[in-house]
Amino acid sequence: MGKPLKVGIIGCGAIIAQYLANFRKLGQIDLVAVADLDPARAQAVADAYEGVRAISVEELLAADDVELVLNLTIPAAHAEVALKAIAAGKSVYGEKPLAATTAEARQVLDAAREAGVAVGCAPDTVLGTGIQTARKAIDDGLIGAPISASATMVTPGHERWHPNPDFYYQPGGGPLLDMGPYYVTALVTLLGPVVSVIGAASHTRNERTIGSGPRLGEKVPVAIDSHVTGVLVHASGALSTLFMSFDAVKSKSPNIEIHGERGSLVVPDPNYFDGDVQLFSLGAEDWETLPVSAGYVDSGRGFGIADLASTPAGAEPRAGGAMAYHALEVMESVLESAHCGAAVAIRSTVERPAGVELTVLAEDLDRLQTQEAV
């Protein structure tokens, strides 16, 4: 609080570019070091970002000027890296999921609590104007008491564009664990925690063909369910239906739709930070697009870390470990239910994070005012 949070990044893959772009405009964050198993990738980042040094993972974990480690490694390494950072006395913020399993995630949260450090985790897309405007509409009673929701993510598979898609089709991957964090976190942000789930799952192919890059045409084995559906029972009584697929081709269904006693909301893609929120009120003749009314304007990956940096000591960040753990347990339980054929109770819970007031960064405000003047 009151001074920039000094951040070190472990993992310099493709996703880092989105964080770096936003770190340049977030005054709450001071990026000081980067590390990667491939030193050349870390050096490339350091060369492009003034004041950042490229060092080894071990050196970054031991660095006195690193207060928080941003963990951008592959999902299978999330818990291992987080635990090492916590053992070094540093707070951690990771890409989703928090860990490959809830057992590993619990170790991370327990270690952080004992060490007195903070845990944050993507997705922070829920802090943007899209989900937050929808959240405010619900809180303001525009649809009445929420009854149900649907969440739909359909793609024929990431192997069409990803040059190394293997991990998507191995344990810890699949459409639910890959994309589900965005949808489940949004549903909990909008409707509150989940108390039980029931699921079903299938897969249509035992292998996939890489469609781009140096491995073009290579076959990848499929060891997970690539089509998952589930019903989430929220503590509020609302029911959410998930439809996550790497098998189906396309859908015209909204990414998220919320139904209440007096109206329905179309909520934008939770994989993004903005987008239109549409409302159909009881007795209306057509959908109306709601004005942007809440959330961080022009936000992107990394805003969750800035939000964490502004969170009072001891308080749970909005994009915090408790939310990430709850979402992971929900997804893991949907898959468990799919295999056992029975409903599964959710043991964890989480406080529905406080809404984000409409917030524009100073430099974005200057840019918007300049555009308006022109």
XYZ file of C-alpha atoms in Angstrom:
374
model
C 0.000 0.000 0.000
C 1.367 3.414 -0.977
C 4.313 2.228 -3.079
C 4.660 0.046 -6.183
C 4.724 -3.704 -5.657
C 8.015 -5.121 -6.903
C 7.273 -8.083 -9.169
C 9.385 -10.844 -10.660
C 8.059 -13.123 -13.419
C 8.851 -16.819 -13.788
C 7.908 -18.082 -17.252
C 8.408 -15.970 -20.378
C 6.098 -17.704 -22.833
C 3.530 -16.156 -25.150
C 1.172 -14.950 -22.401
C 3.800 -12.631 -20.877
C 3.318 -10.042 -23.630
C -0.180 -9.204 -22.389
C 1.072 -8.678 -18.826
C 3.989 -6.525 -19.952
C 1.739 -4.248 -21.999
C -0.394 -3.493 -18.951
C 2.444 -3.314 -16.434
C 3.750 -0.290 -18.351
C 0.667 1.701 -17.360
C -0.035 0.284 -13.881
C 1.616 2.481 -11.293
C 0.998 -0.099 -8.569
C 3.471 -2.496 -10.201
C 7.238 -2.268 -10.621
C 8.585 -5.147 -12.707
C 12.194 -5.791 -11.673
C 13.186 -9.278 -12.896
C 12.238 -12.156 -15.196
C 13.330 -15.785 -15.378
C 12.705 -18.741 -17.663
C 14.116 -22.234 -18.135
C 15.229 -20.869 -21.509
C 17.554 -17.959 -20.570
C 17.260 -16.484 -24.063
C 13.526 -15.924 -23.641
C 14.070 -14.136 -20.338
C 16.828 -11.995 -21.852
C 14.566 -11.006 -24.742
C 12.023 -9.672 -22.244
C 14.688 -7.811 -20.264
C 16.057 -6.241 -23.454
C 12.592 -4.913 -24.332
C 11.582 -3.676 -20.857
C 13.734 -0.957 -19.311
C 14.925 -1.601 -15.772
C 14.257 -5.348 -15.845
C 17.034 -7.893 -15.432
C 17.035 -11.483 -16.686
C 18.188 -13.958 -14.043
C 17.778 -17.633 -13.188
C 14.709 -18.972 -11.401
C 16.792 -19.617 -8.288
C 18.183 -16.075 -8.337
C 14.716 -14.579 -8.756
C 13.348 -16.554 -5.814
C 16.248 -15.350 -3.668
C 16.140 -11.717 -4.837
C 15.539 -9.234 -2.032
C 13.817 -6.765 -4.350
C 11.119 -9.220 -5.517
C 8.013 -8.989 -3.341
C 5.607 -10.948 -5.551
C 6.275 -13.735 -8.046
C 4.052 -13.813 -11.112
C 3.893 -17.495 -12.052
C 3.437 -17.922 -15.814
C 4.665 -21.504 -16.028
C 2.628 -24.431 -17.400
C -0.292 -25.600 -15.192
C 1.556 -28.717 -14.056
C 4.260 -26.522 -12.504
C 1.984 -23.918 -10.895
C 1.984 -25.452 -7.399
C 5.698 -26.271 -7.358
C 6.732 -22.749 -8.344
C 4.201 -21.127 -6.002
C 5.379 -23.191 -3.044
C 9.016 -22.272 -3.715
C 8.113 -18.590 -3.908
C 6.123 -18.760 -0.683
C 8.985 -20.583 1.038
C 11.182 -17.644 0.007
C 8.752 -15.273 1.727
C 7.167 -13.880 -1.407
C 3.537 -13.373 -2.362
C 2.420 -15.157 -5.522
C 0.043 -14.522 -8.397
C -0.449 -17.241 -10.970
C -2.081 -17.885 -14.278
C -5.109 -20.143 -14.030
C -5.614 -22.696 -12.628
C -4.190 -22.134 -9.143
C -2.758 -25.673 -9.312
C -3.310 -28.875 -11.250
C -5.440 -30.340 -8.425
C -7.282 -29.068 -5.376
C -4.891 -31.068 -3.191
C -1.949 -29.093 -4.561
C -3.927 -25.850 -4.395
C -4.678 -26.460 -0.714
C -0.956 -26.849 -0.044
C -0.347 -23.470 -1.688
C -3.036 -21.691 0.345
C -1.968 -23.330 3.614
C 1.688 -22.466 3.033
C 0.796 -18.859 2.195
C -1.331 -18.496 5.301
C 1.482 -19.800 7.499
C 4.013 -17.529 5.801
C 1.748 -14.491 5.960
C 1.932 -13.753 2.224
C -0.812 -13.106 -0.318
C -2.042 -15.407 -3.077
C -3.691 -14.137 -6.237
C -4.701 -15.962 -9.382
C -6.122 -15.351 -12.823
C -8.579 -14.892 -14.309
C -8.830 -11.205 -13.521
C -11.105 -10.717 -16.523
C -13.961 -10.533 -13.997
C -12.602 -7.145 -12.877
C -13.193 -5.567 -16.283
C -16.218 -3.584 -17.388
C -18.010 -6.556 -19.007
C -18.549 -8.809 -15.993
C -18.643 -5.915 -13.523
C -21.403 -4.086 -15.433
C -23.423 -7.306 -15.415
C -22.677 -7.756 -11.726
C -23.933 -4.239 -10.962
C -27.108 -4.853 -12.986
C -27.839 -7.917 -10.848
C -27.001 -6.105 -7.606
C -29.230 -3.192 -8.649
C -32.153 -5.616 -9.091
C -32.599 -5.115 -12.833
C -33.490 -8.796 -13.361
C -34.994 -9.460 -9.946
C -33.894 -12.530 -7.981
C -31.550 -14.644 -10.163
C -32.971 -18.040 -11.105
C -30.521 -19.608 -13.514
C -27.573 -19.123 -15.818
C -25.986 -20.838 -18.788
C -22.323 -20.738 -19.797
C -21.224 -21.953 -23.238
C -17.731 -22.392 -24.680
C -17.449 -24.242 -27.995
C -14.375 -24.721 -30.154
C -13.310 -27.678 -32.313
C -9.943 -27.712 -30.557
C -6.838 -25.612 -29.904
C -4.650 -27.901 -32.011
C -5.879 -26.017 -35.078
C -3.791 -22.967 -34.123
C -1.520 -23.920 -31.199
C 1.861 -25.306 -32.349
C 2.288 -27.372 -29.141
C -1.221 -28.356 -27.979
C -0.250 -31.560 -26.173
C -1.047 -30.346 -22.641
C -4.620 -29.450 -23.623
C -5.318 -33.164 -24.086
C -3.523 -34.558 -21.040
C -4.731 -34.742 -17.402
C -5.095 -31.186 -16.135
C -6.182 -30.024 -19.592
C -9.433 -30.295 -21.511
C -12.081 -27.663 -22.185
C -13.278 -27.404 -18.581
C -9.928 -26.949 -16.847
C -8.573 -24.793 -19.680
C -11.479 -22.393 -20.263
C -13.706 -23.209 -17.294
C -11.831 -20.920 -14.877
C -13.088 -17.889 -16.827
C -16.681 -19.087 -16.818
C -16.875 -20.528 -13.297
C -15.150 -17.484 -11.781
C -17.590 -15.216 -13.635
C -20.588 -17.251 -12.461
C -19.421 -17.122 -8.834
C -18.740 -13.379 -9.156
C -22.247 -12.870 -10.535
C -24.269 -15.396 -8.500
C -22.168 -16.380 -5.497
C -20.505 -19.612 -4.360
C -21.464 -23.134 -5.457
C -22.599 -25.835 -3.024
C -22.959 -28.883 -5.289
C -22.537 -30.013 -8.892
C -23.495 -32.810 -11.237
C -21.713 -33.487 -14.502
C -21.371 -35.643 -17.612
C -18.502 -35.879 -20.083
C -17.316 -37.584 -23.264
C -14.728 -37.446 -26.024
C -15.080 -38.085 -29.735
C -11.481 -38.682 -30.828
C -8.467 -40.493 -29.382
C -5.990 -38.241 -31.165
C -5.748 -34.752 -32.624
C -3.742 -33.401 -35.569
C -1.604 -30.286 -35.111
C -2.648 -27.687 -37.665
C 0.208 -25.162 -37.543
C 3.872 -24.629 -36.748
C 6.901 -26.909 -37.106
C 4.910 -29.952 -35.938
C 2.210 -29.506 -38.593
C 0.434 -32.828 -39.200
C 1.768 -34.540 -36.072
C -0.742 -36.582 -34.064
C -1.394 -35.794 -30.383
C -3.011 -38.430 -28.113
C -6.186 -37.473 -26.221
C -6.212 -38.661 -22.604
C -9.034 -36.502 -21.227
C -12.723 -35.809 -21.792
C -13.011 -33.183 -24.507
C -16.725 -32.414 -24.049
C -18.077 -31.587 -20.583
C -21.436 -30.424 -19.308
C -22.531 -29.777 -15.749
C -25.059 -28.135 -13.481
C -23.863 -25.927 -10.605
C -26.135 -25.339 -7.627
C -25.317 -21.969 -6.066
C -25.813 -21.267 -2.383
C -28.379 -18.659 -3.442
C -30.493 -21.375 -5.079
C -29.657 -20.280 -8.627
C -28.725 -23.060 -11.071
C -25.976 -22.651 -13.673
C -25.491 -24.962 -16.651
C -21.994 -25.380 -18.117
C -21.341 -26.505 -21.709
C -17.603 -26.749 -22.459
C -16.412 -28.454 -25.636
C -13.295 -29.061 -27.715
C -15.455 -31.310 -29.948
C -18.355 -29.177 -31.202
C -17.756 -26.691 -34.001
C -19.676 -23.502 -33.198
C -22.510 -22.067 -31.116
C -24.825 -19.042 -31.389
C -25.592 -19.204 -27.664
C -24.361 -16.300 -25.541
C -21.148 -17.006 -23.645
C -23.104 -16.396 -20.442
C -26.791 -15.715 -19.972
C -28.419 -14.927 -16.610
C -32.153 -15.257 -15.999
C -34.052 -13.624 -13.165
C -37.673 -13.135 -12.105
C -38.009 -9.843 -13.977
C -35.452 -10.012 -16.749
C -32.521 -11.679 -18.458
C -28.936 -10.580 -19.082
C -26.571 -11.484 -21.907
C -23.076 -11.296 -20.412
C -19.984 -10.860 -22.633
C -17.232 -13.437 -23.096
C -15.514 -13.889 -19.698
C -12.227 -14.555 -21.476
C -12.164 -10.806 -22.198
C -12.300 -7.752 -19.962
C -15.008 -5.773 -21.749
C -17.979 -6.292 -24.046
C -21.639 -5.322 -24.155
C -24.125 -6.359 -21.475
C -27.665 -6.703 -22.789
C -30.862 -6.633 -20.732
C -34.337 -7.865 -21.630
C -36.810 -6.690 -19.000
C -40.209 -8.217 -18.345
C -42.670 -6.438 -20.664
C -39.979 -4.981 -22.941
C -40.109 -5.333 -26.713
C -36.400 -5.890 -27.337
C -32.991 -6.203 -25.748
C -31.248 -3.029 -24.605
C -27.493 -2.548 -24.257
C -26.615 -1.283 -20.791
C -24.140 1.559 -20.405
C -20.779 0.648 -18.906
C -21.275 1.221 -15.188
C -18.615 -0.716 -13.265
C -15.158 -2.281 -13.532
C -11.693 -1.246 -14.627
C -11.910 0.518 -18.004
C -9.525 -0.647 -20.760
C -8.148 -3.314 -18.461
C -6.220 -6.469 -19.254
C -4.075 -9.176 -17.744
C -2.215 -7.836 -14.740
C -5.011 -5.680 -13.342
C -5.639 -8.430 -10.797
C -2.102 -7.912 -9.485
C -2.629 -4.151 -9.282
C -5.887 -4.821 -7.418
C -4.001 -7.154 -5.070
C -1.367 -4.472 -4.490
C -4.149 -2.090 -3.415
C -5.812 -4.629 -1.106
C -5.275 -3.971 2.627
C -2.961 -6.428 4.360
C -4.825 -9.502 5.556
C -7.812 -8.946 3.257
C -8.614 -11.331 0.393
C -7.864 -9.891 -3.064
C -10.720 -9.897 -5.580
C -8.684 -12.157 -7.874
C -7.499 -14.125 -4.881
C -6.512 -17.628 -3.943
C -9.827 -18.394 -2.251
C -11.792 -17.702 -5.439
C -9.307 -19.672 -7.553
C -9.474 -22.637 -5.167
C -13.284 -22.625 -5.137
C -13.439 -22.497 -8.940
C -10.923 -25.332 -9.205
C -12.885 -27.488 -6.773
C -16.092 -26.834 -8.726
C -14.456 -27.918 -11.981
C -12.727 -30.921 -10.454
C -16.029 -31.976 -8.890
C -17.911 -31.696 -12.208
C -15.409 -34.149 -13.696
C -15.665 -36.398 -10.630
C -19.453 -36.389 -10.952
C -19.178 -37.223 -14.651
C -17.216 -40.337 -13.797
C -19.164 -41.494 -10.734
C -22.649 -40.573 -12.008
C -23.732 -38.800 -8.807
C -23.928 -35.264 -7.472
C -20.814 -34.038 -5.645
C -20.924 -31.594 -2.725
C -18.516 -28.643 -2.793
C -16.617 -28.399 0.480
C -15.106 -24.946 0.005
C -16.850 -21.625 -0.185
C -15.801 -18.076 -0.927
C -17.050 -14.601 -0.189
C -18.507 -12.996 -3.304
C -15.879 -10.292 -3.957
C -16.886 -6.672 -3.637
C -17.853 -5.080 -6.925
C -15.395 -2.817 -8.734
C -16.523 0.766 -9.107
C -16.125 2.264 -12.583
C -12.407 3.075 -12.653
C -10.324 4.747 -15.354
C -6.533 4.917 -15.051
C -5.125 8.449 -15.158
C -3.295 7.936 -18.452
C -6.348 6.327 -20.028
C -8.457 9.253 -18.830
C -6.029 11.679 -20.491
C -6.225 9.700 -23.729
C -10.035 9.565 -23.655
C -10.271 13.305 -22.986
C -7.888 13.984 -25.880
C -9.997 11.828 -28.198
C -13.163 13.631 -27.093
C -11.533 17.013 -27.738
C -10.550 15.955 -31.236
